[in-house]
Short mmCIF file of C-alpha atoms in Angstrom, two decimals:
data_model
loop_
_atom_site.label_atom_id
_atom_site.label_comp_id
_atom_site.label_asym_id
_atom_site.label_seq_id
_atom_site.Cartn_x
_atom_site.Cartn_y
_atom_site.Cartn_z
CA UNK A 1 23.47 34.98 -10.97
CA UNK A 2 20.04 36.69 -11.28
CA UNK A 3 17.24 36.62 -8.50
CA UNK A 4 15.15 33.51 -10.11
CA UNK A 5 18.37 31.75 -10.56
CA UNK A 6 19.34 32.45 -6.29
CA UNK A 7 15.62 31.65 -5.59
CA UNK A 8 15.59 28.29 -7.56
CA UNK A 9 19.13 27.17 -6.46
CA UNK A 10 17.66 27.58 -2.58
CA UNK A 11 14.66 25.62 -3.57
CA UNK A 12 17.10 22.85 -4.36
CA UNK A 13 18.90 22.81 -1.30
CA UNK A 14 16.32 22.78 0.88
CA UNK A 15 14.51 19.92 -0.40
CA UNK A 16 17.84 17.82 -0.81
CA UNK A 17 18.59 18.94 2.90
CA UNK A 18 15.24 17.69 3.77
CA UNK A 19 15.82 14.26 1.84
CA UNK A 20 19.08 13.81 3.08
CA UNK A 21 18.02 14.55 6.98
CA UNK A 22 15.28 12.47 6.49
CA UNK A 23 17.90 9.58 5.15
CA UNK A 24 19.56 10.40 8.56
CA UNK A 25 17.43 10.67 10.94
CA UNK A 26 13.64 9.05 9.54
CA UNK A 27 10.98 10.93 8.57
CA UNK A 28 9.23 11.21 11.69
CA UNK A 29 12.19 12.73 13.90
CA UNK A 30 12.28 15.25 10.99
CA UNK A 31 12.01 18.81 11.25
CA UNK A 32 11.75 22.11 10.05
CA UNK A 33 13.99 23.44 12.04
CA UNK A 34 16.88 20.95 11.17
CA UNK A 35 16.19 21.76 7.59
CA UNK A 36 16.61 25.73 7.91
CA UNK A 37 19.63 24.96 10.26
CA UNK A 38 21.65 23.05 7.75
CA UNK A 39 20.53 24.05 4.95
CA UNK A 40 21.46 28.26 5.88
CA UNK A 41 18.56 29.59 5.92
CA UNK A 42 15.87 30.65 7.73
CA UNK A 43 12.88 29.20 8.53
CA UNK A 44 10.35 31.90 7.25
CA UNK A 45 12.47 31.38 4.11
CA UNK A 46 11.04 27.65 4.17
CA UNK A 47 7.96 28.09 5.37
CA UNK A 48 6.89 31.10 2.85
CA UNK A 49 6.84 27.83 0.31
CA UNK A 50 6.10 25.30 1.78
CA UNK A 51 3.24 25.42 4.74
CA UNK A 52 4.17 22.04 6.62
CA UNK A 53 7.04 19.69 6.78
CA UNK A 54 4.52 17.30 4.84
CA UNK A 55 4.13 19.52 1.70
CA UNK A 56 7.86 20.18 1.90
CA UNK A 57 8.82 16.56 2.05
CA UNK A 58 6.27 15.70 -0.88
CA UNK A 59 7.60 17.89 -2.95
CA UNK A 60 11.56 16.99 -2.29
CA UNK A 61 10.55 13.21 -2.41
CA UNK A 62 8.84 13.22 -6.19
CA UNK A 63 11.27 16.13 -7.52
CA UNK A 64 14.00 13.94 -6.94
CA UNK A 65 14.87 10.75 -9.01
CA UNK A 66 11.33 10.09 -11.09
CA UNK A 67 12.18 10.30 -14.57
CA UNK A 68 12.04 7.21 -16.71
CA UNK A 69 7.85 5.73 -15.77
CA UNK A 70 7.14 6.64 -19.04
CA UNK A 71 6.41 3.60 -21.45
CA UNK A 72 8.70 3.16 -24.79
CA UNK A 73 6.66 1.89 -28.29
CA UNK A 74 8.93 -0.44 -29.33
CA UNK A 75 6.16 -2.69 -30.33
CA UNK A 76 6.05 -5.24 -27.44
CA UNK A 77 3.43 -4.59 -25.40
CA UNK A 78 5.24 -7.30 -22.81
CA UNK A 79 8.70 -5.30 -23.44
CA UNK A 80 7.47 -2.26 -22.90
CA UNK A 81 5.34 -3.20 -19.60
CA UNK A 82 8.56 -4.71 -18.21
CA UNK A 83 10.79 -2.01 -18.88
CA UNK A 84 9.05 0.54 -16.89
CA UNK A 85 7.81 -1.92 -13.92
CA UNK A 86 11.64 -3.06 -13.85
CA UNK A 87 12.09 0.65 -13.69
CA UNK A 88 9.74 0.80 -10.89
CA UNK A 89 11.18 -1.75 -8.77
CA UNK A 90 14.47 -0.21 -9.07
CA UNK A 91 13.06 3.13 -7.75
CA UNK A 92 10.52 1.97 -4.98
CA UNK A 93 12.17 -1.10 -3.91
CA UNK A 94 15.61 0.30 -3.06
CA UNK A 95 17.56 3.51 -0.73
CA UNK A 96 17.38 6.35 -1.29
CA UNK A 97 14.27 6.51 -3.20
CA UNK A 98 12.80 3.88 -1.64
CA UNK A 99 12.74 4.07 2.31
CA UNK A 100 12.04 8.17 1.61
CA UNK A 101 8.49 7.22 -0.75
CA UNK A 102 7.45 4.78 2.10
CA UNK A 103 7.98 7.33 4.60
CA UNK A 104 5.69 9.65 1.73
CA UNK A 105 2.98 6.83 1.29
CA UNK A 106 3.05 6.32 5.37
CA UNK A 107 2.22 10.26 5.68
CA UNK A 108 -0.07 10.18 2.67
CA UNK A 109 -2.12 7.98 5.35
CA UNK A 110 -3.32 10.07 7.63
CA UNK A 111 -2.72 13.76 5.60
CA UNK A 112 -5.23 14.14 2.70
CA UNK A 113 -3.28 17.23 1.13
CA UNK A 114 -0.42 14.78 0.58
CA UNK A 115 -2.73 11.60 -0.38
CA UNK A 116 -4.42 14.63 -3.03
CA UNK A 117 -0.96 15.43 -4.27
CA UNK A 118 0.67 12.35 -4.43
CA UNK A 119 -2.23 10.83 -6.86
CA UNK A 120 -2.43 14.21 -9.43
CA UNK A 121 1.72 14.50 -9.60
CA UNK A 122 2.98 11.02 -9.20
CA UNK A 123 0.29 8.86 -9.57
CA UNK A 124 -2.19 9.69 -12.43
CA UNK A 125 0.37 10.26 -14.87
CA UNK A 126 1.62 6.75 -14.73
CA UNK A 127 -1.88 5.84 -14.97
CA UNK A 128 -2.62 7.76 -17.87
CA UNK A 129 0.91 7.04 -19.58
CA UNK A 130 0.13 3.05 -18.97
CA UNK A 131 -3.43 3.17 -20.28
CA UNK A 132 -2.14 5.30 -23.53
CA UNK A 133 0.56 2.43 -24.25
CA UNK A 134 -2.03 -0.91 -23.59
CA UNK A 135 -4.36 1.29 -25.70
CA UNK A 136 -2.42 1.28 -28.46
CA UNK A 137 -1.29 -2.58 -28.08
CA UNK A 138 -5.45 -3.60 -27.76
CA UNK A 139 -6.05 -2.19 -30.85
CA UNK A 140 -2.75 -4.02 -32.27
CA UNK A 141 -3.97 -7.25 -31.35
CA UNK A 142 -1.72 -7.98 -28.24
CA UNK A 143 -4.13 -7.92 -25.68
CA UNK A 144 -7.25 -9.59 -25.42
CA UNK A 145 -10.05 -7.49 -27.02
CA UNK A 146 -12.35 -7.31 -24.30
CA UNK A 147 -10.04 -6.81 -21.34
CA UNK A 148 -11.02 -4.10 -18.97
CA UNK A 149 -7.83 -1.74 -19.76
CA UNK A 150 -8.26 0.94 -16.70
CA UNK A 151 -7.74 -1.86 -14.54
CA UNK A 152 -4.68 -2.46 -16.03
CA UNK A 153 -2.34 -0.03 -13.96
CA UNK A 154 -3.99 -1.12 -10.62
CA UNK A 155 -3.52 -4.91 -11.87
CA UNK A 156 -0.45 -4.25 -12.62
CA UNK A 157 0.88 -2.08 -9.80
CA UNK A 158 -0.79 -3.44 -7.27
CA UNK A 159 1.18 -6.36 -6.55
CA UNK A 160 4.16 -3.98 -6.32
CA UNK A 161 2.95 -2.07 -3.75
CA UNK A 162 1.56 -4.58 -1.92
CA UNK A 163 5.24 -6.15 -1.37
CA UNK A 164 6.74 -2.66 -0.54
CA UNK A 165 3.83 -1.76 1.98
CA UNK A 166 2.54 -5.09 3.50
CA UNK A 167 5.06 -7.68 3.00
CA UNK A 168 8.31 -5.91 2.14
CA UNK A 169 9.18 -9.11 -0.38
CA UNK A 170 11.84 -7.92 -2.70
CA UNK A 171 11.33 -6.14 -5.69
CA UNK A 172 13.50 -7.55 -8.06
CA UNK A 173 13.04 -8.03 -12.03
CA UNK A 174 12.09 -11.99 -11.51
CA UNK A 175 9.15 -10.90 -9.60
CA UNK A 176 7.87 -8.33 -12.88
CA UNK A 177 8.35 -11.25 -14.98
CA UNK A 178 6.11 -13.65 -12.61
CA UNK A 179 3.30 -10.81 -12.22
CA UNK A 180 3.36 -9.93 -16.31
CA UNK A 181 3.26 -13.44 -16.99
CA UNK A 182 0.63 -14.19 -14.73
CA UNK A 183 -1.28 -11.18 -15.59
CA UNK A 184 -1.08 -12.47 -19.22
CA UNK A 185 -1.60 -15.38 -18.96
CA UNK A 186 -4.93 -15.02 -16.44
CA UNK A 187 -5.82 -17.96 -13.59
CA UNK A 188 -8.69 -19.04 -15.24
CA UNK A 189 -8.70 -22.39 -17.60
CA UNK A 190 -8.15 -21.81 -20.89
CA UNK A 191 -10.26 -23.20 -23.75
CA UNK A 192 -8.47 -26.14 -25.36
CA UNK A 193 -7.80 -25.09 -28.60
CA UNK B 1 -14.22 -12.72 38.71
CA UNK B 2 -10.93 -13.88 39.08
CA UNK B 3 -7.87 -12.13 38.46
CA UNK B 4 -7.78 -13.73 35.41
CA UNK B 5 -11.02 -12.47 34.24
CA UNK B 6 -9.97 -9.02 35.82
CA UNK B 7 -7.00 -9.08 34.09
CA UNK B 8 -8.61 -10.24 30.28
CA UNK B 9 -11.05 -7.07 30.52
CA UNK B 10 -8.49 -4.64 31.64
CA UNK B 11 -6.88 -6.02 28.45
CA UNK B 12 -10.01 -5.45 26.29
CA UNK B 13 -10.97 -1.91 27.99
CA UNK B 14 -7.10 -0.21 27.42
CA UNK B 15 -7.60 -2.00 23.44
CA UNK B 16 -10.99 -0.49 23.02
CA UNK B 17 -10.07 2.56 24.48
CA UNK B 18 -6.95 2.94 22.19
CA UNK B 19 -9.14 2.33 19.10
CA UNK B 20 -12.11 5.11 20.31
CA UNK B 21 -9.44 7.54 21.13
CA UNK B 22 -7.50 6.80 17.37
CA UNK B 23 -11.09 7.68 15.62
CA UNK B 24 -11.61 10.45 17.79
CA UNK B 25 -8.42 12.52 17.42
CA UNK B 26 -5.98 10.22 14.71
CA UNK B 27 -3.36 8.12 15.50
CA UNK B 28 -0.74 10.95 15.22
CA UNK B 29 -1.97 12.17 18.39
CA UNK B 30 -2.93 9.64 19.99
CA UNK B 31 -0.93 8.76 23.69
CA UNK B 32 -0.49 6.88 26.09
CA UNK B 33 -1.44 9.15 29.11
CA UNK B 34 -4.72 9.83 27.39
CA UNK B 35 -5.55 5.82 27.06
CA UNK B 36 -4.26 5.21 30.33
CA UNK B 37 -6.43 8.27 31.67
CA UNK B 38 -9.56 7.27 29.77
CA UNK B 39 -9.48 3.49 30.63
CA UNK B 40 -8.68 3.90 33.93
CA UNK B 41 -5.49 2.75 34.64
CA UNK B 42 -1.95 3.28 35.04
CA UNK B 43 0.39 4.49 33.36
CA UNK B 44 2.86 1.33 34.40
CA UNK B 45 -0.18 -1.22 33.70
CA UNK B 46 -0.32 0.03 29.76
CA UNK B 47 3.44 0.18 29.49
CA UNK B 48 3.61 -3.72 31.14
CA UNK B 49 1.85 -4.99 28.40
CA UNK B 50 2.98 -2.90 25.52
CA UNK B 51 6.48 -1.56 25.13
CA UNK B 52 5.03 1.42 22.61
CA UNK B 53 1.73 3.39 21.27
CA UNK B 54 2.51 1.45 18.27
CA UNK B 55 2.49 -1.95 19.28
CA UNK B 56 -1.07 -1.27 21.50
CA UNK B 57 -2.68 -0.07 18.49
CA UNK B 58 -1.20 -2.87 16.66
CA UNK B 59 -3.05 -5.05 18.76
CA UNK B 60 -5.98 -3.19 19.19
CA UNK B 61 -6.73 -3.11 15.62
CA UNK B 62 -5.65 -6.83 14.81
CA UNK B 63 -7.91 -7.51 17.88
CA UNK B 64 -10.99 -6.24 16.43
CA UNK B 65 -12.98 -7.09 13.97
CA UNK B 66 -11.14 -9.12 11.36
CA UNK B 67 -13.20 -12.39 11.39
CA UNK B 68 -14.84 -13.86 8.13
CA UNK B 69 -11.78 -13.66 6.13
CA UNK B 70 -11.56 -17.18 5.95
CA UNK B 71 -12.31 -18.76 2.37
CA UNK B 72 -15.43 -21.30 2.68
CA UNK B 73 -15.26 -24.20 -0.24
CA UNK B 74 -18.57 -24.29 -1.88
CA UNK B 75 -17.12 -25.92 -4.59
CA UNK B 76 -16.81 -22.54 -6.93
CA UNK B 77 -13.08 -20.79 -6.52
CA UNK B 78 -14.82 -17.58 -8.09
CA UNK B 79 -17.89 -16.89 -5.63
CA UNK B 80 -15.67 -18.26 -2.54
CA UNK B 81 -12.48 -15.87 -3.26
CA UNK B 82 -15.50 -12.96 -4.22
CA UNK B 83 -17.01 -13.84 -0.68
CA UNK B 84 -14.16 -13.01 0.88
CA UNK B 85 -12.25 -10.21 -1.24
CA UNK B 86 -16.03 -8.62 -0.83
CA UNK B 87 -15.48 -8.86 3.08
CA UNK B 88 -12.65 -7.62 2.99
CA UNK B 89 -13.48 -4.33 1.39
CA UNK B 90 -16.20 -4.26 3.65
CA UNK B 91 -13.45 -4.24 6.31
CA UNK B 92 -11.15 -1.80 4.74
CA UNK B 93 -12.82 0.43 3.18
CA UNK B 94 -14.99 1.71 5.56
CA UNK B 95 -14.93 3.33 8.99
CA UNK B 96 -14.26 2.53 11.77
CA UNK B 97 -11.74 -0.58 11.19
CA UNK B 98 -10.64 0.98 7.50
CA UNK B 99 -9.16 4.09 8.70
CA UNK B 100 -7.54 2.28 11.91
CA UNK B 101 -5.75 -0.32 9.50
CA UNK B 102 -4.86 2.64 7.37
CA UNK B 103 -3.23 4.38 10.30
CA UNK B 104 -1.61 1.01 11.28
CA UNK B 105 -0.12 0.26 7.51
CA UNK B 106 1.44 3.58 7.69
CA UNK B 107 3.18 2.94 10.92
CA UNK B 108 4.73 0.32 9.69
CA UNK B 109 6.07 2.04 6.69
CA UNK B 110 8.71 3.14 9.06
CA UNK B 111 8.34 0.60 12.28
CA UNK B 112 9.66 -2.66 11.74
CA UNK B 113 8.36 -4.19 14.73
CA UNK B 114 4.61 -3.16 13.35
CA UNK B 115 5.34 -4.29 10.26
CA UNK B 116 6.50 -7.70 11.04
CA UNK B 117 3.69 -8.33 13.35
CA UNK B 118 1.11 -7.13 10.99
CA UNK B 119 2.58 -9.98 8.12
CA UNK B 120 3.05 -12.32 10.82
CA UNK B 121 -0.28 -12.40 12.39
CA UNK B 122 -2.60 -10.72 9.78
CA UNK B 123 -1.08 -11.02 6.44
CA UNK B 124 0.40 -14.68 6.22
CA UNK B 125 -2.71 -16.37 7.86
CA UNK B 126 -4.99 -14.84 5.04
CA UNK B 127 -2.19 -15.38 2.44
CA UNK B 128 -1.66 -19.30 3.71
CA UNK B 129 -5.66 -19.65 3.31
CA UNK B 130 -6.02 -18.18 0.23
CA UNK B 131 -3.25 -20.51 -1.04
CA UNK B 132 -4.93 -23.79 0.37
CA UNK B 133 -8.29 -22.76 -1.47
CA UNK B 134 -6.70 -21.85 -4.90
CA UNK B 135 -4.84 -24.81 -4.49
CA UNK B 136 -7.77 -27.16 -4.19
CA UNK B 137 -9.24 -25.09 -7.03
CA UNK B 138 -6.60 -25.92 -9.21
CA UNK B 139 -6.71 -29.49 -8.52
CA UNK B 140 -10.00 -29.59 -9.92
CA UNK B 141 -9.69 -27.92 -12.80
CA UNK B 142 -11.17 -24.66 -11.92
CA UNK B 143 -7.94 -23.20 -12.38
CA UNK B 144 -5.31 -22.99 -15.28
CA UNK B 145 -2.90 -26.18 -14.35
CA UNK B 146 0.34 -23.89 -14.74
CA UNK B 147 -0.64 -20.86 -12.48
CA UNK B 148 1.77 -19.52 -10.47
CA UNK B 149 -0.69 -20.05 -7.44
CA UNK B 150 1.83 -18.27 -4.95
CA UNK B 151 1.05 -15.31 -6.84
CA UNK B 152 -2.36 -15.51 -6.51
CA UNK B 153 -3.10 -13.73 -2.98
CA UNK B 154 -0.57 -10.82 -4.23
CA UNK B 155 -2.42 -10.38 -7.36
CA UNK B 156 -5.84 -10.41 -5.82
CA UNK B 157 -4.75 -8.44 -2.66
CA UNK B 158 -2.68 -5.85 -4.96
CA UNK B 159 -5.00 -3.89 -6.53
CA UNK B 160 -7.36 -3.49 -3.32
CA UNK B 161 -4.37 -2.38 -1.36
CA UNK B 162 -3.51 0.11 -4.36
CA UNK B 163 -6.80 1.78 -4.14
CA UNK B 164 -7.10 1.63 -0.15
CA UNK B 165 -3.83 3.04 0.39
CA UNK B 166 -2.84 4.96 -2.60
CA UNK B 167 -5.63 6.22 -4.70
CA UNK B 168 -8.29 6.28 -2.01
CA UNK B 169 -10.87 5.17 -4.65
CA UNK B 170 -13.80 3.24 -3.58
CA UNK B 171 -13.79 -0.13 -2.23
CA UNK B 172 -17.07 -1.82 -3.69
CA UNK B 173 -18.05 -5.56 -4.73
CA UNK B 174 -18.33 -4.16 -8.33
CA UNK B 175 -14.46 -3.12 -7.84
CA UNK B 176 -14.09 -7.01 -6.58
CA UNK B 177 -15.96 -8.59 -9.64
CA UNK B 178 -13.58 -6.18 -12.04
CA UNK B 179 -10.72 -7.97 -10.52
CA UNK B 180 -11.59 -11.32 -10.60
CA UNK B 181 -12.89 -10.97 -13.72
CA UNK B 182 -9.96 -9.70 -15.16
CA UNK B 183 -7.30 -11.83 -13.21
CA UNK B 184 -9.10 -15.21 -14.18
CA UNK B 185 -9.47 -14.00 -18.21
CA UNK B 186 -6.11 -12.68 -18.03
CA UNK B 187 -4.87 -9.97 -20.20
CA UNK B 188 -3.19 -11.47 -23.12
CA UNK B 189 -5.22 -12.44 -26.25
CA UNK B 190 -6.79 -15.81 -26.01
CA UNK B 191 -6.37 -18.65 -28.69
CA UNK B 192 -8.78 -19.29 -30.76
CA UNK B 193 -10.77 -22.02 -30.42
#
């Protein structure tokens, strides 16, 4: 095993020792020091990377357990939307992954290095991926022609995020279906044909 | 004064004092002894009323400053939900109550107590509201007949919350015509007429 190899497999452990502490214990009882203990090594080890337990936790929490936000082309705008906010739920609404991004979004509130990072890693390639997919369904007819697509991930998302924040209301596949159709369909009257 | 009267501004002095101290050195840091020095008082009288920091900033910040969030009926569902989506960026998005509620949403990411309390008293009154107004909406005709009205203070809230608490963009009334304009059209492709 080669130096990088060592160096990257001790990257690993230390941020799944910090996910699984913070599983354990909660975020905010968290420490640096409990992370170095059980994880062997020392805490100038950890802290040469990362420079606070914040930056450490970011980075463990969106390493872990992301893949799978980006949209399929299978044709179906409608499909495709509810695959990956199905995917979503699945990922934000439930342990591990869940609980630990709360605990990320709750730091995120009061730490603008983490807000910073958590838009340009996590955040604005969803955005981006979204936009790219409803792009390509506008200009195939499935969405109306003059709808305002950036608002489209924040319409979309939104309601998501306001169940896992303010409400905590389940996430559950029903609930994509409600917020696509609804989104769809719009709350205005519709002309009668 | 009575010792009622006494007792009502002690209330009001500890609340304001939590809130100045919050915006002066974050809610991270903020503690008792240093309300409780600042306001006057005791230790014991803080602690008699409120268990926990969290639950006298909770009340602090629900305390202040959240009137006007009330929808009026003027007869147009559009203007009266952009009346009060508009006040309530006005609220959120700016110091000093914005970065108080911010600090307050991510306590709750990881205090139940806080959280329930902030749906309970904050959330569900504004959600309830909303619902009666849509509703009335809907009965006359300002509103498609089969819209999923429970949805409708999610999907409006959603994408304010998104911004306030995850992208950090701004909060404007241009942001709140976007969204209504978008949520009544809708996103699918209309019928022709």
């Amino acid at each position: 095993m080669n130096a990088r190899r060592r160096s990257h497999d001790r990257t690993e452990t230390i941020m799944q020792t910090a996910l699984d502490l913070a599983l354990e214990v909660g975020y905010a009882k968290l420490s640096m020091e409990a992370v170095a203990a059980r994880a062997g090594v020392g805490k100038d080890t950890i802290y040469r990377r990362w420079p606070s337990k914040a930056l450490l936790f970011l980075d463990a929490v969106l390493s872990s357990r992301t893949q799978g936000l980006e949209h399929p082309d299978t044709g179906d705008i409608v499909a495709d939307l509810r695959q990956v906010m199905t995917r979503a739920c699945d990922l934000l609404g439930r342990p591990p992954w869940g609980p630990l991004y709360q605990d990320l979004i709750g730091e995120a509130q009061h730490n603008p290095e983490v807000a910073a990072a958590l838009n340009e890693r996590f955040i604005q390639p969803q955005a981006a991926d979204t936009l790219a997919r409803i792009k390509a369904a506008q200009e195939q007819g499935q969405l109306a022609p003059d709808f305002d697509l950036d608002l489209a991930f924040e319409l979309l998302s939104g309601p998501l995020y306001f169940r896992l924040l303010i409400t905590h209301e389940p996430l559950t596949p029903a609930y994509v279906d409600r917020v696509l159709q609804a989104v769809f369909a719009g709350m205005g009257p519709r002309p009668q044909p």
